[in-house]
mmCIF file of C-alpha atoms in Angstrom:
data_model
loop_
_atom_site.group_PDB
_atom_site.id
_atom_site.type_symbol
_atom_site.label_atom_id
_atom_site.label_comp_id
_atom_site.label_asym_id
_atom_site.label_seq_id
_atom_site.Cartn_x
_atom_site.Cartn_y
_atom_site.Cartn_z
ATOM 1 C CA MET K 10 66.797 190.063 131.928
ATOM 2 C CA LYS K 11 65.682 193.000 134.041
ATOM 3 C CA LEU K 12 62.542 192.858 136.117
ATOM 4 C CA ASP K 13 59.501 194.763 134.896
ATOM 5 C CA HIS K 14 55.820 195.224 135.739
ATOM 6 C CA THR K 15 54.791 192.097 133.804
ATOM 7 C CA ALA K 16 56.342 189.729 136.373
ATOM 8 C CA ARG K 17 53.870 187.029 137.408
ATOM 9 C CA GLY K 18 53.772 183.635 139.063
ATOM 10 C CA VAL K 19 55.781 182.619 142.113
ATOM 11 C CA PHE K 20 59.055 184.206 143.247
ATOM 12 C CA PRO K 21 59.809 182.186 146.406
ATOM 13 C CA ILE K 22 61.693 183.899 149.195
ATOM 14 C CA ALA K 23 64.650 181.562 149.543
ATOM 15 C CA PRO K 24 66.395 180.735 152.806
ATOM 16 C CA THR K 25 70.154 180.948 153.144
ATOM 17 C CA PRO K 26 71.490 177.415 153.663
ATOM 18 C CA PHE K 27 73.972 176.999 156.504
ATOM 19 C CA LEU K 28 76.114 174.159 157.742
ATOM 20 C CA PRO K 29 75.690 173.088 161.375
ATOM 21 C CA ASP K 30 78.761 175.166 162.297
ATOM 22 C CA GLY K 31 77.180 178.323 160.868
ATOM 23 C CA ALA K 32 79.166 178.507 157.639
ATOM 24 C CA VAL K 33 77.305 179.111 154.376
ATOM 25 C CA ASP K 34 76.399 175.793 152.768
ATOM 26 C CA THR K 35 77.404 176.496 149.178
ATOM 27 C CA LYS K 36 76.518 172.994 147.972
ATOM 28 C CA SER K 37 72.955 173.391 149.222
ATOM 29 C CA ILE K 38 72.635 176.711 147.401
ATOM 30 C CA ASP K 39 72.779 174.787 144.134
ATOM 31 C CA THR K 40 70.312 172.082 145.206
ATOM 32 C CA MET K 41 67.993 174.762 146.569
ATOM 33 C CA CYS K 42 67.986 176.673 143.275
ATOM 34 C CA ASP K 43 67.260 173.460 141.371
ATOM 35 C CA PHE K 44 64.456 172.613 143.800
ATOM 36 C CA TYR K 45 62.697 175.946 143.309
ATOM 37 C CA PHE K 46 63.015 175.725 139.530
ATOM 38 C CA SER K 47 61.550 172.214 139.475
ATOM 39 C CA ALA K 48 58.735 173.398 141.783
ATOM 40 C CA GLY K 49 57.514 175.800 139.113
ATOM 41 C CA ALA K 50 59.001 179.059 140.368
ATOM 42 C CA THR K 51 59.027 181.830 137.782
ATOM 43 C CA GLY K 52 61.651 183.764 139.736
ATOM 44 C CA LEU K 53 63.555 183.685 143.025
ATOM 45 C CA THR K 54 64.073 186.266 145.763
ATOM 46 C CA ILE K 55 67.108 186.029 148.028
ATOM 47 C CA LEU K 56 68.557 187.910 151.010
ATOM 48 C CA GLY K 57 65.153 188.785 152.398
ATOM 49 C CA ILE K 58 64.057 188.475 156.012
ATOM 50 C CA MET K 59 63.704 184.715 155.567
ATOM 51 C CA GLY K 60 67.194 184.647 154.074
ATOM 52 C CA GLU K 61 68.684 185.854 157.397
ATOM 53 C CA ALA K 62 70.318 188.686 155.466
ATOM 54 C CA PRO K 63 71.252 190.724 158.587
ATOM 55 C CA LYS K 64 73.361 187.765 159.761
ATOM 56 C CA LEU K 65 75.555 187.857 156.637
ATOM 57 C CA ASP K 66 78.570 190.038 156.095
ATOM 58 C CA ALA K 67 78.927 192.003 152.865
ATOM 59 C CA ASP K 68 81.260 189.495 151.199
ATOM 60 C CA GLU K 69 78.947 186.593 152.024
ATOM 61 C CA ALA K 70 75.892 188.410 150.714
ATOM 62 C CA LEU K 71 77.585 189.123 147.401
ATOM 63 C CA ALA K 72 79.038 185.624 147.065
ATOM 64 C CA ILE K 73 75.639 184.020 147.709
ATOM 65 C CA SER K 74 73.997 186.355 145.210
ATOM 66 C CA ARG K 75 76.514 185.539 142.519
ATOM 67 C CA GLN K 76 76.149 181.808 143.074
ATOM 68 C CA VAL K 77 72.347 181.903 142.966
ATOM 69 C CA ILE K 78 72.279 184.127 139.878
ATOM 70 C CA GLY K 79 74.775 181.878 138.141
ATOM 71 C CA ARG K 80 72.795 178.743 138.962
ATOM 72 C CA CYS K 81 69.257 179.909 138.249
ATOM 73 C CA GLU K 82 67.498 179.814 134.909
ATOM 74 C CA ILE K 83 64.885 182.242 136.218
ATOM 75 C CA PRO K 84 65.063 185.938 137.253
ATOM 76 C CA VAL K 85 66.612 186.626 140.659
ATOM 77 C CA ILE K 86 65.631 189.530 142.901
ATOM 78 C CA VAL K 87 68.114 190.423 145.637
ATOM 79 C CA GLY K 88 67.183 192.112 148.894
ATOM 80 C CA VAL K 89 69.532 195.052 149.402
ATOM 81 C CA SER K 90 67.948 196.721 152.428
ATOM 82 C CA ALA K 91 70.585 198.215 154.696
ATOM 83 C CA PRO K 92 70.870 200.791 157.497
ATOM 84 C CA GLY K 93 72.801 203.138 155.213
ATOM 85 C CA PHE K 94 72.664 203.985 151.534
ATOM 86 C CA ALA K 95 76.354 203.292 150.890
ATOM 87 C CA ALA K 96 75.999 199.589 151.692
ATOM 88 C CA MET K 97 72.732 199.443 149.753
ATOM 89 C CA ARG K 98 74.332 201.064 146.727
ATOM 90 C CA ASN K 99 77.372 198.774 146.754
ATOM 91 C CA LEU K 100 75.345 195.555 146.974
ATOM 92 C CA ALA K 101 72.695 196.695 144.489
ATOM 93 C CA ARG K 102 75.214 197.627 141.829
ATOM 94 C CA ALA K 103 77.308 194.511 142.402
ATOM 95 C CA VAL K 104 74.392 192.090 142.089
ATOM 96 C CA MET K 105 73.054 193.853 138.997
ATOM 97 C CA ASP K 106 76.516 193.554 137.441
ATOM 98 C CA ALA K 107 76.325 189.841 138.267
ATOM 99 C CA GLY K 108 73.028 189.493 136.394
ATOM 100 C CA ALA K 109 70.288 190.077 138.963
ATOM 101 C CA ALA K 110 66.869 191.024 137.585
ATOM 102 C CA GLY K 111 66.255 193.678 140.236
ATOM 103 C CA VAL K 112 66.496 194.516 143.917
ATOM 104 C CA MET K 113 64.081 194.704 146.837
ATOM 105 C CA ILE K 114 64.126 197.574 149.330
ATOM 106 C CA ALA K 115 62.354 197.602 152.687
ATOM 107 C CA PRO K 116 61.741 200.836 154.588
ATOM 108 C CA PRO K 117 63.556 201.274 157.913
ATOM 109 C CA PRO K 118 61.327 201.021 161.011
ATOM 110 C CA SER K 119 62.004 204.646 161.946
ATOM 111 C CA LEU K 120 59.741 206.009 159.203
ATOM 112 C CA ARG K 121 56.363 207.231 160.397
ATOM 113 C CA THR K 122 54.808 209.848 158.107
ATOM 114 C CA ASP K 123 53.783 209.482 154.486
ATOM 115 C CA ASP K 124 56.295 212.096 153.397
ATOM 116 C CA GLN K 125 59.103 210.349 155.277
ATOM 117 C CA ILE K 126 58.342 207.087 153.491
ATOM 118 C CA VAL K 127 58.219 208.655 150.041
ATOM 119 C CA THR K 128 61.377 210.685 150.676
ATOM 120 C CA TYR K 129 63.216 207.560 151.827
ATOM 121 C CA TYR K 130 62.533 205.770 148.560
ATOM 122 C CA HIS K 131 63.544 208.843 146.568
ATOM 123 C CA ASN K 132 66.856 208.923 148.445
ATOM 124 C CA ALA K 133 67.380 205.172 148.081
ATOM 125 C CA ILE K 134 66.896 205.267 144.327
ATOM 126 C CA GLU K 135 69.124 208.305 144.003
ATOM 127 C CA ALA K 136 71.782 206.250 145.788
ATOM 128 C CA ILE K 137 71.537 202.985 143.809
ATOM 129 C CA GLY K 138 70.648 204.518 140.453
ATOM 130 C CA GLY K 139 67.366 204.920 138.607
ATOM 131 C CA GLU K 140 68.315 202.283 136.042
ATOM 132 C CA ILE K 141 67.950 199.452 138.580
ATOM 133 C CA PRO K 142 64.431 197.960 138.783
ATOM 134 C CA PHE K 143 63.258 197.746 142.362
ATOM 135 C CA VAL K 144 60.567 196.171 144.502
ATOM 136 C CA ILE K 145 58.835 197.922 147.400
ATOM 137 C CA GLN K 146 58.690 195.607 150.400
ATOM 138 C CA ASP K 147 55.529 196.448 152.300
ATOM 139 C CA TYR K 148 55.646 194.402 155.525
ATOM 140 C CA PRO K 149 54.189 196.491 158.370
ATOM 141 C CA LEU K 150 53.803 193.555 160.771
ATOM 142 C CA THR K 151 57.584 193.220 161.014
ATOM 143 C CA LEU K 152 58.875 196.597 159.842
ATOM 144 C CA SER K 153 56.194 198.687 161.621
ATOM 145 C CA VAL K 154 55.975 201.071 158.651
ATOM 146 C CA ILE K 155 52.433 201.710 157.428
ATOM 147 C CA MET K 156 52.172 202.351 153.691
ATOM 148 C CA THR K 157 48.720 203.340 152.510
ATOM 149 C CA PRO K 158 47.696 202.670 148.904
ATOM 150 C CA ALA K 159 48.082 206.395 148.253
ATOM 151 C CA VAL K 160 51.686 206.343 149.502
ATOM 152 C CA ILE K 161 52.511 203.348 147.332
ATOM 153 C CA ARG K 162 50.966 205.168 144.371
ATOM 154 C CA ARG K 163 53.161 208.217 145.039
ATOM 155 C CA ILE K 164 56.312 206.083 145.099
ATOM 156 C CA VAL K 165 55.381 204.218 141.936
ATOM 157 C CA MET K 166 54.428 207.327 140.008
ATOM 158 C CA ASP K 167 57.449 209.319 141.196
ATOM 159 C CA LEU K 168 60.020 206.596 140.517
ATOM 160 C CA PRO K 169 59.844 204.856 137.121
ATOM 161 C CA SER K 170 62.237 202.124 138.272
ATOM 162 C CA CYS K 171 59.633 200.825 140.735
ATOM 163 C CA VAL K 172 58.122 197.814 138.958
ATOM 164 C CA MET K 173 56.773 195.594 141.742
ATOM 165 C CA LEU K 174 55.143 195.648 145.146
ATOM 166 C CA LYS K 175 55.786 192.839 147.587
ATOM 167 C CA HIS K 176 52.469 193.099 149.372
ATOM 168 C CA GLU K 177 52.594 191.777 152.915
ATOM 169 C CA ASP K 178 50.089 193.850 154.813
ATOM 170 C CA TRP K 179 47.606 192.157 157.129
ATOM 171 C CA PRO K 180 44.732 192.630 156.605
ATOM 172 C CA GLY K 181 45.635 193.532 153.065
ATOM 173 C CA LEU K 182 42.993 192.367 150.625
ATOM 174 C CA GLU K 183 41.440 195.819 150.422
ATOM 175 C CA LYS K 184 44.851 197.324 149.685
ATOM 176 C CA ILE K 185 45.182 195.146 146.584
ATOM 177 C CA SER K 186 41.697 196.155 145.478
ATOM 178 C CA ALA K 187 42.499 199.841 146.033
ATOM 179 C CA LEU K 188 45.702 199.673 143.989
ATOM 180 C CA ARG K 189 44.003 197.894 141.105
ATOM 181 C CA ALA K 190 41.214 200.498 141.255
ATOM 182 C CA PHE K 191 43.855 203.233 140.913
ATOM 183 C CA GLN K 192 45.090 201.486 137.780
ATOM 184 C CA ARG K 193 41.611 201.237 136.287
ATOM 185 C CA GLU K 194 41.007 204.939 136.820
ATOM 186 C CA GLY K 195 44.390 205.783 135.299
ATOM 187 C CA SER K 196 46.086 207.278 138.374
ATOM 188 C CA LEU K 197 48.567 204.397 138.783
ATOM 189 C CA ARG K 198 50.725 202.890 136.071
ATOM 190 C CA PRO K 199 50.963 199.100 135.650
ATOM 191 C CA LEU K 200 52.591 197.385 138.632
ATOM 192 C CA SER K 201 53.328 193.771 139.457
ATOM 193 C CA ILE K 202 51.912 192.740 142.840
ATOM 194 C CA LEU K 203 53.264 189.595 144.483
ATOM 195 C CA THR K 204 52.074 188.679 147.955
ATOM 196 C CA GLY K 205 53.731 187.355 151.100
ATOM 197 C CA ASN K 206 52.511 186.520 154.611
ATOM 198 C CA GLY K 207 53.555 182.905 154.186
ATOM 199 C CA GLY K 208 50.893 182.470 151.538
ATOM 200 C CA LEU K 209 48.211 182.668 154.217
ATOM 201 C CA PHE K 210 45.798 184.698 152.071
ATOM 202 C CA LEU K 211 46.963 183.732 148.574
ATOM 203 C CA ASP K 212 43.653 182.183 147.552
ATOM 204 C CA PHE K 213 41.745 185.436 147.891
ATOM 205 C CA GLU K 214 44.711 187.670 147.043
ATOM 206 C CA MET K 215 44.709 186.182 143.547
ATOM 207 C CA GLU K 216 41.013 186.983 143.228
ATOM 208 C CA ARG K 217 41.657 190.580 144.319
ATOM 209 C CA GLY K 218 44.195 191.108 141.540
ATOM 210 C CA ALA K 219 47.559 189.832 142.751
ATOM 211 C CA ASP K 220 49.919 188.541 140.069
ATOM 212 C CA GLY K 221 51.273 185.747 142.235
ATOM 213 C CA ALA K 222 53.221 185.030 145.395
ATOM 214 C CA MET K 223 56.566 186.019 146.878
ATOM 215 C CA THR K 224 56.816 184.083 150.083
ATOM 216 C CA GLY K 225 58.809 181.323 151.725
ATOM 217 C CA TYR K 226 56.194 178.619 152.366
ATOM 218 C CA CYS K 227 57.932 175.253 152.196
ATOM 219 C CA PHE K 228 55.721 173.975 149.343
ATOM 220 C CA PRO K 229 56.361 176.517 146.570
ATOM 221 C CA ASP K 230 54.957 173.985 144.108
ATOM 222 C CA MET K 231 51.581 174.311 145.820
ATOM 223 C CA LEU K 232 51.783 178.096 145.533
ATOM 224 C CA ALA K 233 52.527 177.761 141.825
ATOM 225 C CA ASP K 234 49.560 175.442 141.367
ATOM 226 C CA VAL K 235 47.184 177.773 143.224
ATOM 227 C CA VAL K 236 48.333 180.703 141.085
ATOM 228 C CA ARG K 237 47.872 178.654 137.910
ATOM 229 C CA LEU K 238 44.444 177.338 138.900
ATOM 230 C CA SER K 239 43.312 180.819 139.907
ATOM 231 C CA ASN K 240 44.440 182.272 136.593
ATOM 232 C CA ASP K 241 42.623 179.464 134.776
ATOM 233 C CA GLY K 242 39.385 180.322 136.583
ATOM 234 C CA LYS K 243 39.327 177.030 138.490
ATOM 235 C CA ARG K 244 38.297 178.611 141.749
ATOM 236 C CA ASP K 245 37.134 175.540 143.656
ATOM 237 C CA GLU K 246 40.202 173.518 142.691
ATOM 238 C CA ALA K 247 42.489 176.356 143.764
ATOM 239 C CA HIS K 248 40.760 176.679 147.144
ATOM 240 C CA ASP K 249 40.650 172.902 147.709
ATOM 241 C CA LEU K 250 44.404 172.591 147.201
ATOM 242 C CA PHE K 251 45.093 175.683 149.288
ATOM 243 C CA ASP K 252 42.860 174.487 152.121
ATOM 244 C CA ALA K 253 44.751 171.204 152.370
ATOM 245 C CA HIS K 254 47.930 173.137 153.161
ATOM 246 C CA LEU K 255 46.397 175.598 155.613
ATOM 247 C CA PRO K 256 47.304 173.700 158.826
ATOM 248 C CA LEU K 257 50.991 173.704 157.889
ATOM 249 C CA ILE K 258 50.850 177.303 156.669
ATOM 250 C CA ARG K 259 49.320 178.254 160.020
ATOM 251 C CA TYR K 260 52.053 176.386 161.909
ATOM 252 C CA GLU K 261 54.696 178.351 160.021
ATOM 253 C CA GLN K 262 53.127 181.594 161.222
ATOM 254 C CA GLN K 263 54.423 181.145 164.766
ATOM 255 C CA GLN K 264 56.794 183.921 165.677
ATOM 256 C CA GLY K 265 60.272 182.672 166.519
ATOM 257 C CA VAL K 266 60.031 179.216 164.961
ATOM 258 C CA GLY K 267 58.526 179.962 161.546
ATOM 259 C CA LEU K 268 61.857 179.868 159.740
ATOM 260 C CA ALA K 269 62.920 176.797 161.700
ATOM 261 C CA THR K 270 59.748 175.058 160.532
ATOM 262 C CA ARG K 271 60.367 175.988 156.925
ATOM 263 C CA LYS K 272 63.969 174.887 156.958
ATOM 264 C CA TYR K 273 63.037 171.607 158.628
ATOM 265 C CA VAL K 274 60.527 170.783 155.886
ATOM 266 C CA LEU K 275 62.816 172.015 153.106
ATOM 267 C CA GLN K 276 65.497 169.685 154.471
ATOM 268 C CA LYS K 277 63.037 166.779 154.443
ATOM 269 C CA ARG K 278 62.140 167.665 150.851
ATOM 270 C CA GLY K 279 65.799 167.580 149.808
ATOM 271 C CA ALA K 280 66.101 171.265 148.979
ATOM 272 C CA ILE K 281 68.821 171.866 151.587
ATOM 273 C CA ALA K 282 71.084 169.504 153.484
ATOM 274 C CA HIS K 283 70.630 171.033 156.945
ATOM 275 C CA ASP K 284 67.947 173.028 158.735
ATOM 276 C CA ALA K 285 70.592 175.102 160.525
ATOM 277 C CA GLN K 286 70.184 178.820 161.181
ATOM 278 C CA ARG K 287 72.695 181.372 162.348
ATOM 279 C CA ALA K 288 72.358 182.652 165.880
ATOM 280 C CA PRO K 289 70.295 184.213 167.208
ATOM 281 C CA ALA K 290 67.571 181.866 166.046
ATOM 282 C CA GLY K 291 64.543 179.961 167.234
ATOM 283 C CA LYS K 292 64.876 176.195 167.407
ATOM 284 C CA LEU K 293 62.391 173.376 167.126
ATOM 285 C CA THR K 294 61.970 171.021 170.057
ATOM 286 C CA GLU K 295 61.466 167.321 169.445
ATOM 287 C CA THR K 296 57.803 167.853 170.241
ATOM 288 C CA ALA K 297 57.541 170.553 167.574
ATOM 289 C CA ARG K 298 59.247 168.328 164.995
ATOM 290 C CA ALA K 299 56.783 165.556 165.787
ATOM 291 C CA GLU K 300 53.896 167.994 165.299
ATOM 292 C CA ILE K 301 55.234 169.043 161.910
ATOM 293 C CA ASP K 302 55.665 165.404 160.891
ATOM 294 C CA PHE K 303 52.056 164.790 161.926
ATOM 295 C CA LEU K 304 50.890 167.707 159.784
ATOM 296 C CA LEU K 305 52.899 166.408 156.825
ATOM 297 C CA ARG K 306 51.339 162.961 157.142
ATOM 298 C CA ARG K 307 47.879 164.511 157.152
ATOM 299 C CA LEU K 308 48.773 166.733 154.214
ATOM 300 C CA ALA K 309 49.988 163.705 152.225
ATOM 301 C CA LYS K 310 46.415 162.381 152.180
ATOM 302 C CA HIS K 311 45.528 165.296 149.901
ATOM 303 C CA ASP K 312 48.857 166.193 148.287
ATOM 304 C CA PRO K 313 51.352 163.384 147.517
ATOM 305 C CA ARG K 314 54.226 165.892 147.503
ATOM 306 C CA ALA K 315 54.148 165.722 151.303
ATOM 307 C CA ARG K 316 55.044 162.020 151.379
ATOM 308 C CA PHE K 317 58.542 161.222 152.554
#
């Protein structure tokens, strides 16, 4: 099933499980896929920034993709961003042959002007093929590439295979509103918008017109519930649940240890066997682990899923 503009719900950004020695933990890949499915995910995104994709070699990236696609009962998007188009093309075509729903492409940090950004996506799609559905990854805080709503509109209207925006700008609520306004006036075709930033603004992003979330917060089941409650018009319930998780979401936002925090909690939740990362990586001190445990105990007062 190929990805299209109707995609909604939660497509968690999945980590790559590793063993303590740095090898890929293939057993945990299966338990992780099952965990996300049981949490209410409508899709899964792998080999993103959270997936430590730059630390994988080409054979590992393809093997992980094939295993996840084979295990999942939901659509899988694969991050194929690469320094050169040859590597991007090879991975994109291989994962689509394996059954991926689509691919995600991030712009390289060297891009500065609007025309450079648009030209890059034209060249990328020429390389991988216009038959492959793709997602624009808009993450200026990490990638340092600023995409205005007008630039995103140009990419979407120029390239029919663009079906989704992973919106991760900050502040970014007005960008969602601007894109939906383009659609209402008829200058932008339908586009799925899933949001990132660790879920930090999901409550209001849904109200601005987002279709759901694509982020790695360690409680994807909460994200799914907030999306569902928002769609059902249960605003107060959605915000109450979201607010209960905000202290842990905030803790995850720390640069350098955000992924370590997520993997630590995902290990405690049984999604993966180890919280190991490949070097270079930030590590949690015993004090930090104790702080996370404290936050989980407080969260459990409002959400029983945090009880261990």
